[in-house]
Tab-separated table of C-alpha atoms and ligand atoms in Angstrom:
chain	number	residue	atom	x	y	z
P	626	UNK	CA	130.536	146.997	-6.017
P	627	UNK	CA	129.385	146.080	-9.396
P	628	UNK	CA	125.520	145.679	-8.228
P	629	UNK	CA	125.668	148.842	-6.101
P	630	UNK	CA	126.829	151.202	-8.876
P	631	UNK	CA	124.193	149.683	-11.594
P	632	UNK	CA	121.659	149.806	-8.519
P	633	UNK	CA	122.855	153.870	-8.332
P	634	UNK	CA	122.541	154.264	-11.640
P	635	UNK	CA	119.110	152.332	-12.395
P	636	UNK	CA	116.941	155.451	-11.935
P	637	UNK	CA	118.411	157.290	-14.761
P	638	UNK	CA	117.333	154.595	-16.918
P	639	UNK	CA	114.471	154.104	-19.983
P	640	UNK	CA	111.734	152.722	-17.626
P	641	UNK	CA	111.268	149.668	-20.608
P	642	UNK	CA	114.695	148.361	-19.463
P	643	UNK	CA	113.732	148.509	-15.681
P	644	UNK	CA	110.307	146.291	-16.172
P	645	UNK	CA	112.157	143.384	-17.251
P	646	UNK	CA	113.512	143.110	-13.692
P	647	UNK	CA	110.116	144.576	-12.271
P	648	UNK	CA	107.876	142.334	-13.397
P	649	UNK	CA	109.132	139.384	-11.269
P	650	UNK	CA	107.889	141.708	-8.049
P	651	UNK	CA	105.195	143.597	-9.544
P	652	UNK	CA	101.843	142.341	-10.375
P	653	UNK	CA	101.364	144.517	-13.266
P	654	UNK	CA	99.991	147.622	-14.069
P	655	UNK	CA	96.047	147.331	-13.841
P	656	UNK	CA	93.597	145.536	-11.367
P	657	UNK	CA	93.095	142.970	-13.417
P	658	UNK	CA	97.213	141.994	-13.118
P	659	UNK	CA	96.545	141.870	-9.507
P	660	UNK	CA	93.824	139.190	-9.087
P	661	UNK	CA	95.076	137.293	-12.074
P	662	UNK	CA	98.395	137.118	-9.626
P	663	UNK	CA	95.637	136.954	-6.016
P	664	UNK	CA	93.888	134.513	-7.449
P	665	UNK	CA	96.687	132.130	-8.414
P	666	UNK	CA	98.423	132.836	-5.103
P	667	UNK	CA	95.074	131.704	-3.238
P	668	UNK	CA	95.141	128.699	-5.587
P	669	UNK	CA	98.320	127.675	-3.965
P	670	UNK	CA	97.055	128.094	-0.327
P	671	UNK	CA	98.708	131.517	0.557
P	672	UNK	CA	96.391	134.999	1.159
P	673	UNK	CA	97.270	138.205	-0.152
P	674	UNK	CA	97.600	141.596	0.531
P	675	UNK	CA	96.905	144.430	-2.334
P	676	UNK	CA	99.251	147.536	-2.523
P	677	UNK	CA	98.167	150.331	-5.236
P	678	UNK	CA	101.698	151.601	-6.511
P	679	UNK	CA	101.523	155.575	-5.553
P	680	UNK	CA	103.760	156.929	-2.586
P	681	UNK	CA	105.147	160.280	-1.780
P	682	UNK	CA	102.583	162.525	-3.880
P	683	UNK	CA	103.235	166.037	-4.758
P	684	UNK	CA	99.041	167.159	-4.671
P	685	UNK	CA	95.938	166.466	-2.907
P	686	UNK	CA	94.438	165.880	-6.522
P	687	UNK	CA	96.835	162.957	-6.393
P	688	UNK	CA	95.715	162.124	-2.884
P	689	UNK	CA	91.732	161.995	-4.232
P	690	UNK	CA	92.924	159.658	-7.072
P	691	UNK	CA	94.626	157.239	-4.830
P	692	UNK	CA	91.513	157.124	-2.444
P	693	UNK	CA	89.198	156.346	-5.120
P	694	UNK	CA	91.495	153.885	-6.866
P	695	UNK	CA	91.704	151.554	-3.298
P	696	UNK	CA	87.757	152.440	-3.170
P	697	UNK	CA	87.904	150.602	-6.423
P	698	UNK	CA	90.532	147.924	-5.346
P	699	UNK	CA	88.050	146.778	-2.767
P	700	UNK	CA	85.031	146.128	-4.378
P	701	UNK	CA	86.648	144.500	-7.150
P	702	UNK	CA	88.801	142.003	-4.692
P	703	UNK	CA	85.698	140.907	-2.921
P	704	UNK	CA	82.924	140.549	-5.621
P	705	UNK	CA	86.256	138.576	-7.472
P	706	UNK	CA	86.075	136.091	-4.488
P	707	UNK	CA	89.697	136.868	-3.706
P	708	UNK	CA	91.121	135.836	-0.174
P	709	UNK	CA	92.953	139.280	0.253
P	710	UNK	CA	93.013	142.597	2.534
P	711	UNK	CA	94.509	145.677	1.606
P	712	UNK	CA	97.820	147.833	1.973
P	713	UNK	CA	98.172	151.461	2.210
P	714	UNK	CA	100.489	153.898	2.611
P	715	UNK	CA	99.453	157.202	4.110
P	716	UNK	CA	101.970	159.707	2.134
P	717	UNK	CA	99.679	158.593	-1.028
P	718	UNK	CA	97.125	159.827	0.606
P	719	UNK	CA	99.020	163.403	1.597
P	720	UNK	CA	99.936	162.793	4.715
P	721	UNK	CA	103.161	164.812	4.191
P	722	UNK	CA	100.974	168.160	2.766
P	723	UNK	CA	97.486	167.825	4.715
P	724	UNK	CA	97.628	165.190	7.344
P	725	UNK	CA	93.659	165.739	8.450
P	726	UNK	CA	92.907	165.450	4.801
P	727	UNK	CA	94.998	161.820	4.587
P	728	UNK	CA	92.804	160.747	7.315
P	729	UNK	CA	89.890	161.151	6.118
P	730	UNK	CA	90.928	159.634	3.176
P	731	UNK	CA	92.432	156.679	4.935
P	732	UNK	CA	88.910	156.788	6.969
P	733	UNK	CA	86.602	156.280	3.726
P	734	UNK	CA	88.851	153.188	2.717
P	735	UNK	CA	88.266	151.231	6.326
P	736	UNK	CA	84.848	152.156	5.956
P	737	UNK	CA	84.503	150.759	3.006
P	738	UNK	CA	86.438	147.929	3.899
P	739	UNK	CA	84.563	147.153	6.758
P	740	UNK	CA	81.533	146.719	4.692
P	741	UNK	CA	82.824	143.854	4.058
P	742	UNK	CA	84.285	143.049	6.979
P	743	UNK	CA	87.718	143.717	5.364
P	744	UNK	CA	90.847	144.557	6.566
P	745	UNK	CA	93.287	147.148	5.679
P	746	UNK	CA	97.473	147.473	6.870
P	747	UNK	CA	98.965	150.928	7.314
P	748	UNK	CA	102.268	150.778	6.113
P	749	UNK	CA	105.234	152.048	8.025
P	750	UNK	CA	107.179	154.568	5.963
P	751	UNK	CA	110.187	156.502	6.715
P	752	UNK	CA	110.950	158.002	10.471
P	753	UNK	CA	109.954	161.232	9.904
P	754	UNK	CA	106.428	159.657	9.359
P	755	UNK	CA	106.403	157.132	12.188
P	756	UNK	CA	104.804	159.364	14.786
P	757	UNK	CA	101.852	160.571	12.242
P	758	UNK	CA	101.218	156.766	11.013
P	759	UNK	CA	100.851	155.592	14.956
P	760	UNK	CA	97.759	158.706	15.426
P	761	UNK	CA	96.530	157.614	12.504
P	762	UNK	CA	96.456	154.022	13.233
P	763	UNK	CA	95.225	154.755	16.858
P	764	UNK	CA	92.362	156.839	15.499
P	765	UNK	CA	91.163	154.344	13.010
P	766	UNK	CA	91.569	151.294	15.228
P	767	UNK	CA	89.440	153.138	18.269
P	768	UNK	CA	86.956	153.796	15.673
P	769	UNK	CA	87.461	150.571	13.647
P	770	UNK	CA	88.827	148.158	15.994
P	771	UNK	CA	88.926	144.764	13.927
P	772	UNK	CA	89.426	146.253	10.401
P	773	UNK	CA	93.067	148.255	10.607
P	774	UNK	CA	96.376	147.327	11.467
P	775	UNK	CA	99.997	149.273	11.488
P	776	UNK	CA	103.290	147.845	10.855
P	777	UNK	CA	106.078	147.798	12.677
P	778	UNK	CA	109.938	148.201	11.877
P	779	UNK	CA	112.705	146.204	14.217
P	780	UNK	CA	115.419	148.150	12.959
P	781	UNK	CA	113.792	151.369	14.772
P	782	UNK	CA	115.020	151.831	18.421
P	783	UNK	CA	111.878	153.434	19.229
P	784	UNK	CA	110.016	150.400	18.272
P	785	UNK	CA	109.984	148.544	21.523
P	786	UNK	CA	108.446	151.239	23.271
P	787	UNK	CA	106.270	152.284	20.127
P	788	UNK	CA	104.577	148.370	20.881
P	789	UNK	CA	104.178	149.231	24.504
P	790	UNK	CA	102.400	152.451	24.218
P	791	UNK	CA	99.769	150.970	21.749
P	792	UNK	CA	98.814	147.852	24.459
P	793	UNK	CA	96.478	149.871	25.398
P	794	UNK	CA	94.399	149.080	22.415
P	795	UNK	CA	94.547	145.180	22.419
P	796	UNK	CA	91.508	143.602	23.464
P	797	UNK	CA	90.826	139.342	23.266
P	798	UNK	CA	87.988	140.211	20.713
P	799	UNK	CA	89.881	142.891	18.572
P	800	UNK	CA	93.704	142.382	19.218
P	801	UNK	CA	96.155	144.895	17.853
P	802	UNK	CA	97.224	143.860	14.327
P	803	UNK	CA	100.759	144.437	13.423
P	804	UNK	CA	103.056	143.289	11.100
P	805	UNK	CA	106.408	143.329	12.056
P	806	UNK	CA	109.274	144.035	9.262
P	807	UNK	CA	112.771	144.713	9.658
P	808	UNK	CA	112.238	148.193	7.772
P	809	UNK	CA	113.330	149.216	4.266
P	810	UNK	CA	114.439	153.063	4.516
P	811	UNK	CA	117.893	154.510	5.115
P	812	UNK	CA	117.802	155.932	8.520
P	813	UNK	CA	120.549	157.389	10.723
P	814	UNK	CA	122.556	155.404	13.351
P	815	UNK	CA	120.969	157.579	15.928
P	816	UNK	CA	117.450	156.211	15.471
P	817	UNK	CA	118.334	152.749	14.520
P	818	UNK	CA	120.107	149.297	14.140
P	819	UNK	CA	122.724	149.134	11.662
P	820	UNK	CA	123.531	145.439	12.037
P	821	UNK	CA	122.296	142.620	10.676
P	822	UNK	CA	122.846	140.644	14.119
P	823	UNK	CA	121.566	143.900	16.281
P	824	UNK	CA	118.138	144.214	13.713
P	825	UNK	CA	117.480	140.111	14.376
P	826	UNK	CA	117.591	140.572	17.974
P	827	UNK	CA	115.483	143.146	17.868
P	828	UNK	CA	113.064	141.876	15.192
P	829	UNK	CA	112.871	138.600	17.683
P	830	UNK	CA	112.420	140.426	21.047
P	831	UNK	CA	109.839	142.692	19.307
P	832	UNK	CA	107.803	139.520	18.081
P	833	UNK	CA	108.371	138.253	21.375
P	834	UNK	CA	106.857	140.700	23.165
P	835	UNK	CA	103.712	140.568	20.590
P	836	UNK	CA	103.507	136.905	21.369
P	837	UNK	CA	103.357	136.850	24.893
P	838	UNK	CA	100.883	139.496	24.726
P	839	UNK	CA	98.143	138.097	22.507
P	840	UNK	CA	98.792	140.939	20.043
P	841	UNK	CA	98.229	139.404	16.414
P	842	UNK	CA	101.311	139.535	14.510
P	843	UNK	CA	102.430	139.076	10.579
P	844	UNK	CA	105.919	137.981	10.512
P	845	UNK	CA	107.394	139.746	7.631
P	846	UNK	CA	110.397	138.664	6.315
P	847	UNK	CA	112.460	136.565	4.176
P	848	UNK	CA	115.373	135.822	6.258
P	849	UNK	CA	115.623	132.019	7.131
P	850	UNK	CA	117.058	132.437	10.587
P	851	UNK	CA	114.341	135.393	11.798
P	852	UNK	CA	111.498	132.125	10.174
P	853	UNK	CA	113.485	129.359	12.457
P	854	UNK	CA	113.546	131.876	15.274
P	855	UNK	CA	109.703	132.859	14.878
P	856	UNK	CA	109.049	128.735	15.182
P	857	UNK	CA	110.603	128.713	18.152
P	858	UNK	CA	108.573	131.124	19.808
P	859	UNK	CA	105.608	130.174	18.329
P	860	UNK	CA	105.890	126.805	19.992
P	861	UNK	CA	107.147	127.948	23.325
P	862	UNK	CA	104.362	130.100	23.629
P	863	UNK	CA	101.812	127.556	21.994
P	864	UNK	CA	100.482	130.795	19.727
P	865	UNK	CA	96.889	129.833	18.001
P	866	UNK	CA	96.799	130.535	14.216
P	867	UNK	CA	94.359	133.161	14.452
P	868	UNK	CA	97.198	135.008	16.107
P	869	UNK	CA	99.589	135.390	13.668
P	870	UNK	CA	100.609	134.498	9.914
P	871	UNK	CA	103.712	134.796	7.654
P	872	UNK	CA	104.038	137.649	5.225
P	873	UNK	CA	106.449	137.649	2.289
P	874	UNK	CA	106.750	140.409	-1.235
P	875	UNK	CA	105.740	139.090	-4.096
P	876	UNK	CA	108.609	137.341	-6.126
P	877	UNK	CA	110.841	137.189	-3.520
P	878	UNK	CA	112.218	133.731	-1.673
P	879	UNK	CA	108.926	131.814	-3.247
P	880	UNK	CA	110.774	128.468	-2.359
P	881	UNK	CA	111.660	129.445	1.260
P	882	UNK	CA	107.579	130.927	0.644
P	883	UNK	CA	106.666	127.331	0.158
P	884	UNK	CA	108.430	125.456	2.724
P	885	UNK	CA	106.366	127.878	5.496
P	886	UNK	CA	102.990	126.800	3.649
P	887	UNK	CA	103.866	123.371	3.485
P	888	UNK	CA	104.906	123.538	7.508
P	889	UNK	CA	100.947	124.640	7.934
P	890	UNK	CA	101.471	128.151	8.866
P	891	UNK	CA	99.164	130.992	6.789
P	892	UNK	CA	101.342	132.754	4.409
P	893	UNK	CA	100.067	136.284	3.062
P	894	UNK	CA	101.600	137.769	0.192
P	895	UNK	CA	102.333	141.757	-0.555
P	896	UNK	CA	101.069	141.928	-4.299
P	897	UNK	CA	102.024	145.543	-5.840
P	898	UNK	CA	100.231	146.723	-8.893
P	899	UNK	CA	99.590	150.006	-11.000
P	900	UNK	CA	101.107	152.029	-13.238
P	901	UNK	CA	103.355	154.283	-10.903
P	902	UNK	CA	105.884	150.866	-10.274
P	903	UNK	CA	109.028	152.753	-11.358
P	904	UNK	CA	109.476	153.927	-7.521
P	905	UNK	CA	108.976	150.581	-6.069
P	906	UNK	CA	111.317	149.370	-8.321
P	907	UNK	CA	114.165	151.459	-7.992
P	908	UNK	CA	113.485	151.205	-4.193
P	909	UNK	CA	113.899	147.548	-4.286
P	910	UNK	CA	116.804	147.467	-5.540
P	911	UNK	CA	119.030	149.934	-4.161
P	912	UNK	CA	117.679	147.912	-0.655
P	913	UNK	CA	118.921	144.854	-2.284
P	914	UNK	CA	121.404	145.792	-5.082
P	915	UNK	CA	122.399	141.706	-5.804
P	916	UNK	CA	118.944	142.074	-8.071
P	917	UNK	CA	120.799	144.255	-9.644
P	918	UNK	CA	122.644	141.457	-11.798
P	919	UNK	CA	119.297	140.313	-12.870
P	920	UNK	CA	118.838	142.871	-15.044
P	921	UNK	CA	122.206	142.422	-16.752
P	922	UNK	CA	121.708	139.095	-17.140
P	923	UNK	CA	118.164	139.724	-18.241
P	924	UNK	CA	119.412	141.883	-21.580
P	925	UNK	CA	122.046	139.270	-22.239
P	926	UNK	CA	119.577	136.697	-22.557
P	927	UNK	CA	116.821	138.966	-24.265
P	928	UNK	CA	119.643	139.100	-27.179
V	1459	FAD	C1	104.966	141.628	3.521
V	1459	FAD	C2	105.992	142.674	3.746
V	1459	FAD	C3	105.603	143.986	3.978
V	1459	FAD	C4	106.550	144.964	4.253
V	1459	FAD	N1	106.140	146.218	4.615
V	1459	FAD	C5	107.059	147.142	4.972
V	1459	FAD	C6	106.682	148.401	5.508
V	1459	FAD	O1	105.500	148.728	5.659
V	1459	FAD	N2	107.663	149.267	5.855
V	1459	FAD	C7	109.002	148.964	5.725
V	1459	FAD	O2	109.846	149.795	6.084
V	1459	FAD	N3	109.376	147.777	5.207
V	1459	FAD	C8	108.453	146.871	4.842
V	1459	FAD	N4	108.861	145.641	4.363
V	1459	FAD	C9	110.286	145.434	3.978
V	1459	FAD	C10	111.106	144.934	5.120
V	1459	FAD	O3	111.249	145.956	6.071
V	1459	FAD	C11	112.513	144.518	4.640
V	1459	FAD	O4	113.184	145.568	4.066
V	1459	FAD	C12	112.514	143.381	3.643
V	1459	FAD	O5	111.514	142.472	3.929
V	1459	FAD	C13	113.866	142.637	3.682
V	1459	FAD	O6	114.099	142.130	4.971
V	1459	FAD	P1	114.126	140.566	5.330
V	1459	FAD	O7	113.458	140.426	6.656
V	1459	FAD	O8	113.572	139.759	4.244
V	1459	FAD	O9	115.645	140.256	5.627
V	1459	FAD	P2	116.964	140.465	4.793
V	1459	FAD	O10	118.078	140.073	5.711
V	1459	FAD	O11	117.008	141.825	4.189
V	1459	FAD	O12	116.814	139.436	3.628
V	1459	FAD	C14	116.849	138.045	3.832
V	1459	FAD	C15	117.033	137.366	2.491
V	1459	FAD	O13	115.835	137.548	1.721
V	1459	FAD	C16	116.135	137.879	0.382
V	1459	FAD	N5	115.533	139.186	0.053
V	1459	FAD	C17	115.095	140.097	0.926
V	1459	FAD	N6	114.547	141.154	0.277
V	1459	FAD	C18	114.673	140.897	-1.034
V	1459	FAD	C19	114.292	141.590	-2.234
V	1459	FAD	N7	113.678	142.767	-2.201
V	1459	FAD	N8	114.575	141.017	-3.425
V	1459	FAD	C20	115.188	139.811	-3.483
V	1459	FAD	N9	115.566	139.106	-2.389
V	1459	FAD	C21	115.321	139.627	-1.182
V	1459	FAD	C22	117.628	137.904	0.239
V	1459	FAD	O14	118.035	136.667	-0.307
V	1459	FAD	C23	118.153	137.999	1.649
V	1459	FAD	O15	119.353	137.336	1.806
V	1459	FAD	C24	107.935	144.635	4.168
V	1459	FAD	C25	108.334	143.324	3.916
V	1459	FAD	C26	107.396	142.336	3.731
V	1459	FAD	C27	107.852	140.946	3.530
């Protein structure tokens, strides 16, 4: 009760206070936060994946900035030598206000990718965006077919059926990429499961499908039972490693992180960065409001 109403109340707070619990899941604010963080990751055998901070924008001047700031993001990851592809989330490109405009912008940043033979993850936002973000993916990927991927949310009862109707696009030499995630928004009980047991299932029969199917998958989670269940799979359907890989957020579960690295499976990690983290942060922790206590404790032992 205690976490939940400090988690309610977090937003309404001097954003100073909040970084003291951000920073454990936030790179930092500039680029070079981000492959200080990439490169020490890689040092420890796991890849990464780079999000610029910046969702739900109010302008298409906003929109331009975000574009030009991943244009950035990509050069400087690969003349850095880091092992990383890139994140993106199409509402910080205006895909709420213009959604032509947040393609092309989306476009230009596989493009550029692809020059060097990057690739680049469309985030899955909330479900009135779920239907835009699949056109978008299925544009890009037709046009780009090894250099974009979507995710995927178990928790969606659509999502089953979402998998199906992209098979279409899986090929041996450029399999559909997605990365399958429980799903972080609050959605209604007529769109989706509410239980933990119910979202499992689901999460398992959706990476089951994936298997089976020689779709590449990133198995996105943090939950110990969903990592024992993936295993199990994995081996019954003898999956190559070029076929999937584990994905975890940065500063969360980096022992349970380990133990999948040290079992030989390819761990990529999401690494936010940039200045707009207040969002993210507030985010995380209404969807997990034990972290909430971290920040408590955090003043305590800041005196
Ligand atoms: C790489 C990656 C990318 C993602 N991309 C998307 C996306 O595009 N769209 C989307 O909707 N969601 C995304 N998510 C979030 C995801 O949907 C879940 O909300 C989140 O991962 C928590 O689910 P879980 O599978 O870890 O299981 P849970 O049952 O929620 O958590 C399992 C355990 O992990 C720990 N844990 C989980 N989350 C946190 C946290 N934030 N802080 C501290 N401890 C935590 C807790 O100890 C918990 O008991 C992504 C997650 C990952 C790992």
């Amino acid at each position: 009760m205690f976490n939940k109403f400090i988690a309610a109340i977090l937003p309404y707070f001097p954003k100073k206070f909040i970084w003291i619990f951000s920073k454990s899941y936030i790179s930092g604010e500039t680029i070079e936060d981000a492959m200080r963080v990439s490169k020490d990751l890689n040092g420890s055998g796991m890849k990464v994946t780079l999000d610029v901070l910046g969702e739900f924008i109010k302008t298409l001047d906003e929109a331009e900035q975000n574009k030009n700031d991943y244009l950035n993001l990509i050069d400087v990851t690969f003349k850095s030598g880091v092992d990383g592809n890139f994140s993106v989330k199409p509402t910080s490109f205006g895909m709420l206000i213009d959604e032509e405009i947040c393609y092309k912008h989306i476009r230009d940043i596989v493009m550029k990718a692809a020059t060097y033979n990057g690739f680049i993850r469309i985030d899955m936002e909330d479900s009135p965006c779920t239907d835009k973000e699949i056109k978008l993916f299925r544009r890009l990927k037709t046009e780009f077919p090894g250099n974009v991927g979507l995710v995927v949310q178990a928790y969606l009862k659509r999502t089953l059926n979402d998998i199906k109707g992209m098979a279409d696009l899986n090929s041996e030499k450029n399999p559909l990429s997605f990365r399958l995630c429980k799903g972080i928004y609050i959605e209604s009980e007529a769109i989706s499961f509410k239980k933990y047991e119910e979202i499992n299932q689901h999460f398992l029969e959706d990476l089951e499908f994936m298997l089976k199917n020689k779709i590449h998958v990133g198995i996105a989670t943090h939950d110990k039972p969903l990592i024992d269940g993936a295993y199990k799979l994995l081996e019954k359907y003898k999956v190559p490693k070029n076929l999937y890989e584990f994905q975890m957020l940065y500063g969360v579960a980096p022992r349970l992180r380990e133990s999948v690295v040290n079992d030989g499976h390819t761990m990529r990690v999401y690494v936010p960065f940039g200045e707009k983290w207040f969002g993210y942060s507030t985010r995380r922790l209404k969807e997990n409001p034990k972290m909430a206590s971290h920040i408590i404790k955090a003043i305590f032992y800041k005196g």
